[in-house]
Amino acid sequence: DAQTSEESDVKTSPLPTEAARNAFKKKKHRFCIDLDPRLMLSRGSLVDLLIRMDVGRYLEFRGIPSMFTVSSSSSSSARRKDSKTTTTSSSPTSKCYSMWTVPVSRSIVFKDPSLSLSDKRVLMRLMQAIQGKERATSEQKRKETASVLEQHMDKPFKDYLTAVKAPHRLQSMIMYSLVGADKEQFEQRTNRSKSSLLLTRTAITRLKLLLSSLGRYGPGAYLYPSYGTGEVPQAFTRLCAVHGGIYLLRFKPTVLVLENDDGEEQE
């Protein structure tokens, strides 16, 4: 049975010892466990709202300098020597997991040894086409590249990646790590239509926002509250209290009353 064989490959971690628990308690003030972690793009709508409402002064953020993605493959297949981290099981039929640096900027693309030359060309052309800085060797080549992107705007983004000859591993990295798509938006199931797949137009919009967020507050594109995502709504409560407002938890407004310059109220 396939499920039994997969479960046998997973080793159950032993329970922590008393010494480990004591060491954990001594360092409990050095880390934060977020039950609902959310990353914020440096040029995203939430960060712009925090700046516009002057709520950011109540928060502390940490920049995310780099991102990683994990891919799996059969341990019996050939393993790349240039992979960053590989974890394998003793079973010859088990899966091995490799960790790769997400190539989110030009410098990472050129320095990453896990990417082949063809992978790097595909990524650079994609980034340059999105930013409108396509540097083709000829005017005809530049027009062809822009034409392929324009033809796939209202088609699944996976079709565009296939058209530019991106291998499957690179497609997964772009879709999951750069675009933020889920499995249903990337892989078409036999019982589902293509309408659930992520369109190229939407993917390009997300990639533009990601690339524009690079370098705004550090080398990375994402920010994370130093003390967890729960600090964000608390910052709004502080601002609300400063202006004499009352912040209600677990309450949904039923009507919104606005007062114009003449003192008249309207719903």
Coordinates of C-alpha atoms in Angstrom, one line a residue:
D1 CA 0.0 0.0 0.0
A2 CA 1.4 3.4 -1.1
Q3 CA 0.3 5.3 2.0
T4 CA 1.9 2.8 4.3
S5 CA 5.2 2.9 2.5
E6 CA 5.2 6.7 2.6
E7 CA 4.4 6.7 6.3
S8 CA 7.2 4.2 7.0
D9 CA 9.7 6.7 5.4
V10 CA 8.7 9.4 7.9
K11 CA 10.6 9.0 11.2
T12 CA 8.8 10.0 14.4
S13 CA 10.9 12.7 16.3
P14 CA 11.6 11.7 19.9
L15 CA 10.1 13.7 22.7
P16 CA 12.3 16.4 24.1
T17 CA 14.3 15.5 27.2
E18 CA 14.1 17.4 30.5
A19 CA 17.4 19.1 29.7
A20 CA 16.0 20.3 26.3
R21 CA 12.9 21.7 28.0
N22 CA 15.0 23.6 30.5
A23 CA 17.2 25.0 27.7
F24 CA 14.1 26.0 25.8
K25 CA 12.6 27.8 28.9
K26 CA 15.8 29.8 29.4
K27 CA 15.7 31.1 25.8
K28 CA 12.0 31.7 25.6
H29 CA 12.4 35.5 25.4
R30 CA 14.7 35.2 22.3
F31 CA 12.0 34.1 19.9
C32 CA 8.4 34.5 19.0
I33 CA 5.9 31.9 17.8
D34 CA 3.3 33.4 15.5
L35 CA 0.2 31.4 15.1
D36 CA -0.9 33.2 11.9
P37 CA 2.3 34.5 10.3
R38 CA 1.8 36.9 7.4
L39 CA 4.5 38.6 5.3
M40 CA 4.0 42.1 3.9
L41 CA 5.4 43.4 0.6
S42 CA 7.3 46.7 1.1
R43 CA 5.1 48.4 -1.5
G44 CA 2.0 46.5 -0.7
S45 CA -1.4 48.1 0.1
L46 CA -1.1 47.3 3.9
V47 CA 2.3 49.0 4.2
D48 CA 1.1 52.0 2.3
L49 CA -1.9 52.2 4.7
L50 CA 0.3 52.0 7.8
I51 CA 2.4 54.9 6.4
R52 CA -0.6 57.0 5.4
M53 CA -2.4 56.5 8.7
D54 CA 0.9 57.0 10.7
V55 CA 0.4 53.6 12.4
G56 CA 3.8 52.4 11.5
R57 CA 5.3 54.4 14.5
Y58 CA 3.7 51.9 16.8
L59 CA 5.3 48.9 15.1
E60 CA 8.8 47.4 14.5
F61 CA 9.6 45.4 11.4
R62 CA 12.2 43.1 10.3
G63 CA 13.3 42.7 6.7
I64 CA 13.3 39.3 5.1
P65 CA 16.7 39.3 3.3
S66 CA 16.2 36.0 1.4
M67 CA 13.6 33.3 0.7
F68 CA 13.9 29.5 0.1
T69 CA 11.8 26.9 -1.5
V70 CA 11.7 23.1 -1.0
S71 CA 11.3 20.7 -3.9
S72 CA 10.9 16.9 -3.7
S73 CA 12.0 14.1 -6.0
S74 CA 12.6 10.4 -5.9
S75 CA 15.8 9.5 -4.1
S76 CA 16.6 6.9 -6.8
S77 CA 16.8 9.7 -9.4
A78 CA 20.0 11.6 -10.0
R79 CA 20.7 14.3 -7.4
R80 CA 22.2 17.6 -8.3
K81 CA 25.6 18.3 -6.7
D82 CA 24.9 22.1 -6.5
S83 CA 21.8 21.8 -4.4
K84 CA 21.8 23.9 -1.2
T85 CA 20.4 21.4 1.3
T86 CA 19.2 17.8 0.7
T87 CA 17.5 15.5 3.2
T88 CA 17.1 11.9 2.2
S89 CA 15.8 8.7 3.9
S90 CA 17.5 5.4 4.0
S91 CA 14.8 3.8 1.9
P92 CA 15.7 3.6 -1.8
T93 CA 12.2 4.5 -2.9
S94 CA 11.7 7.4 -0.5
K95 CA 11.7 11.0 -1.5
C96 CA 14.5 13.4 -1.1
Y97 CA 14.0 17.1 -0.4
S98 CA 16.2 19.9 -1.7
M99 CA 16.2 23.5 -0.5
W100 CA 16.8 26.2 -3.1
T101 CA 17.3 30.0 -2.8
V102 CA 14.5 31.8 -4.5
P103 CA 16.0 34.0 -7.3
V104 CA 14.1 37.2 -6.5
S105 CA 16.7 39.6 -7.8
R106 CA 19.3 39.8 -10.6
S107 CA 22.3 39.3 -8.2
I108 CA 20.8 36.1 -6.8
V109 CA 20.1 34.8 -10.2
F110 CA 23.7 35.2 -11.3
K111 CA 25.2 33.9 -8.0
D112 CA 22.9 30.8 -7.6
P113 CA 24.8 27.7 -8.7
S114 CA 21.6 25.6 -8.6
L115 CA 20.3 27.3 -11.7
S116 CA 21.5 26.3 -15.1
L117 CA 22.4 28.9 -17.8
S118 CA 19.1 28.3 -19.6
D119 CA 17.2 28.8 -16.3
K120 CA 19.0 32.1 -15.7
R121 CA 18.2 33.3 -19.2
V122 CA 14.5 32.5 -18.7
L123 CA 14.4 34.3 -15.4
M124 CA 16.3 37.4 -16.6
R125 CA 14.1 37.7 -19.7
L126 CA 11.0 37.4 -17.6
M127 CA 12.1 40.0 -15.1
Q128 CA 13.3 42.4 -17.9
A129 CA 10.0 41.9 -19.9
I130 CA 8.0 42.7 -16.7
Q131 CA 10.0 45.8 -16.0
G132 CA 10.0 46.9 -19.6
K133 CA 13.7 46.6 -19.9
E134 CA 14.1 43.9 -22.4
R135 CA 17.6 44.0 -23.8
A136 CA 17.5 41.7 -26.8
T137 CA 20.3 41.4 -29.3
S138 CA 18.0 42.7 -32.0
E139 CA 14.8 44.8 -32.4
Q140 CA 13.1 41.8 -33.9
K141 CA 14.0 39.6 -30.9
R142 CA 12.7 42.2 -28.5
K143 CA 9.4 42.4 -30.3
E144 CA 9.0 38.6 -30.3
T145 CA 9.6 38.4 -26.6
A146 CA 7.0 41.1 -25.9
S147 CA 4.6 39.5 -28.4
V148 CA 4.7 36.1 -26.6
L149 CA 3.9 37.8 -23.3
E150 CA 1.1 39.8 -24.8
Q151 CA -0.4 36.7 -26.5
H152 CA -0.6 34.9 -23.1
M153 CA -2.0 37.7 -21.0
D154 CA -5.5 36.2 -20.8
K155 CA -4.2 32.6 -20.7
P156 CA -2.9 30.5 -17.8
F157 CA 0.5 31.7 -16.6
K158 CA 1.7 28.1 -16.8
D159 CA 1.2 28.1 -20.5
Y160 CA 3.4 31.2 -20.8
L161 CA 6.2 29.6 -18.8
T162 CA 6.0 26.6 -21.0
A163 CA 6.1 28.8 -24.1
V164 CA 9.4 30.4 -22.9
K165 CA 10.8 26.9 -22.3
A166 CA 11.0 27.1 -18.5
P167 CA 11.6 23.6 -17.0
H168 CA 9.1 22.2 -14.5
R169 CA 11.2 22.9 -11.4
L170 CA 11.7 26.5 -12.4
Q171 CA 8.0 26.8 -13.1
S172 CA 7.2 25.6 -9.6
M173 CA 9.6 28.0 -8.1
I174 CA 8.2 31.0 -10.0
M175 CA 4.5 30.0 -9.4
Y176 CA 4.8 29.2 -5.7
S177 CA 7.6 31.4 -4.4
L178 CA 7.5 34.5 -6.6
V179 CA 3.8 34.7 -7.7
G180 CA 2.3 33.2 -4.6
A181 CA 0.0 30.8 -6.4
D182 CA -1.5 27.7 -4.8
K183 CA -1.6 24.2 -6.2
E184 CA -5.1 24.6 -7.7
Q185 CA -3.9 27.7 -9.7
F186 CA -0.8 25.9 -11.0
E187 CA -1.8 22.3 -11.7
Q188 CA -4.9 21.5 -13.7
R189 CA -6.9 18.6 -12.4
T190 CA -8.9 16.4 -14.8
N191 CA -12.2 17.2 -13.1
R192 CA -11.6 21.0 -13.1
S193 CA -11.7 23.6 -15.9
K194 CA -8.9 25.9 -16.8
S195 CA -10.7 28.8 -15.2
S196 CA -9.2 28.0 -11.8
L197 CA -5.6 28.4 -13.2
L198 CA -3.8 31.7 -12.5
L199 CA -3.9 34.0 -15.5
T200 CA -0.7 35.6 -16.9
R201 CA -2.2 39.1 -16.4
T202 CA -2.7 38.5 -12.7
A203 CA 0.8 36.8 -12.3
I204 CA 2.5 39.8 -14.0
T205 CA 0.8 42.2 -11.7
R206 CA 2.0 40.2 -8.6
L207 CA 5.5 40.0 -10.0
K208 CA 5.6 43.7 -10.7
L209 CA 4.7 44.5 -7.1
L210 CA 7.3 42.0 -5.9
L211 CA 10.1 43.5 -8.0
S212 CA 9.1 47.0 -7.1
S213 CA 9.3 46.1 -3.4
L214 CA 12.9 45.1 -3.6
G215 CA 15.3 47.5 -1.9
R216 CA 12.7 49.8 -0.3
Y217 CA 13.5 48.7 3.3
G218 CA 16.6 46.6 2.8
P219 CA 17.6 44.1 0.2
G220 CA 14.5 41.9 0.4
A221 CA 10.9 42.6 -0.7
Y222 CA 9.1 41.5 2.4
L223 CA 8.6 42.9 5.9
Y224 CA 7.5 41.1 9.0
P225 CA 6.4 42.6 12.4
S226 CA 9.1 41.9 15.0
Y227 CA 6.6 40.6 17.5
G228 CA 4.2 38.8 15.3
T229 CA 1.3 39.7 12.9
G230 CA -1.0 40.3 15.9
E231 CA 0.9 43.6 16.6
V232 CA -0.7 45.1 13.4
P233 CA -4.3 45.3 14.7
Q234 CA -3.0 46.4 18.1
A235 CA -1.3 49.3 16.5
F236 CA -4.6 50.5 15.0
T237 CA -6.2 50.2 18.5
R238 CA -3.5 52.5 19.9
L239 CA -4.2 55.1 17.2
C240 CA -7.9 54.7 17.8
A241 CA -7.4 55.4 21.6
V242 CA -5.3 58.5 20.9
H243 CA -8.2 60.0 19.0
G244 CA -10.8 59.0 21.6
G245 CA -12.2 56.1 19.8
I246 CA -13.4 52.8 21.2
Y247 CA -12.1 49.6 19.5
L248 CA -14.5 46.6 19.7
L249 CA -13.2 43.1 19.3
R250 CA -15.3 40.4 17.5
F251 CA -17.8 42.9 16.3
K252 CA -19.1 43.5 12.7
P253 CA -20.6 47.0 11.9
T254 CA -24.2 46.8 10.6
V255 CA -24.2 50.4 9.2
L256 CA -21.8 53.2 8.6
V257 CA -22.9 56.8 9.4
L258 CA -21.0 59.7 7.8
E259 CA -21.3 63.4 8.7
N260 CA -20.7 65.9 5.9
D261 CA -19.4 69.5 6.3
D262 CA -22.9 70.8 7.1
G263 CA -23.4 68.5 10.0
E264 CA -25.9 66.3 8.3
E265 CA -25.7 62.6 8.8
Q266 CA -26.2 60.0 6.1
E267 CA -25.9 56.2 6.0

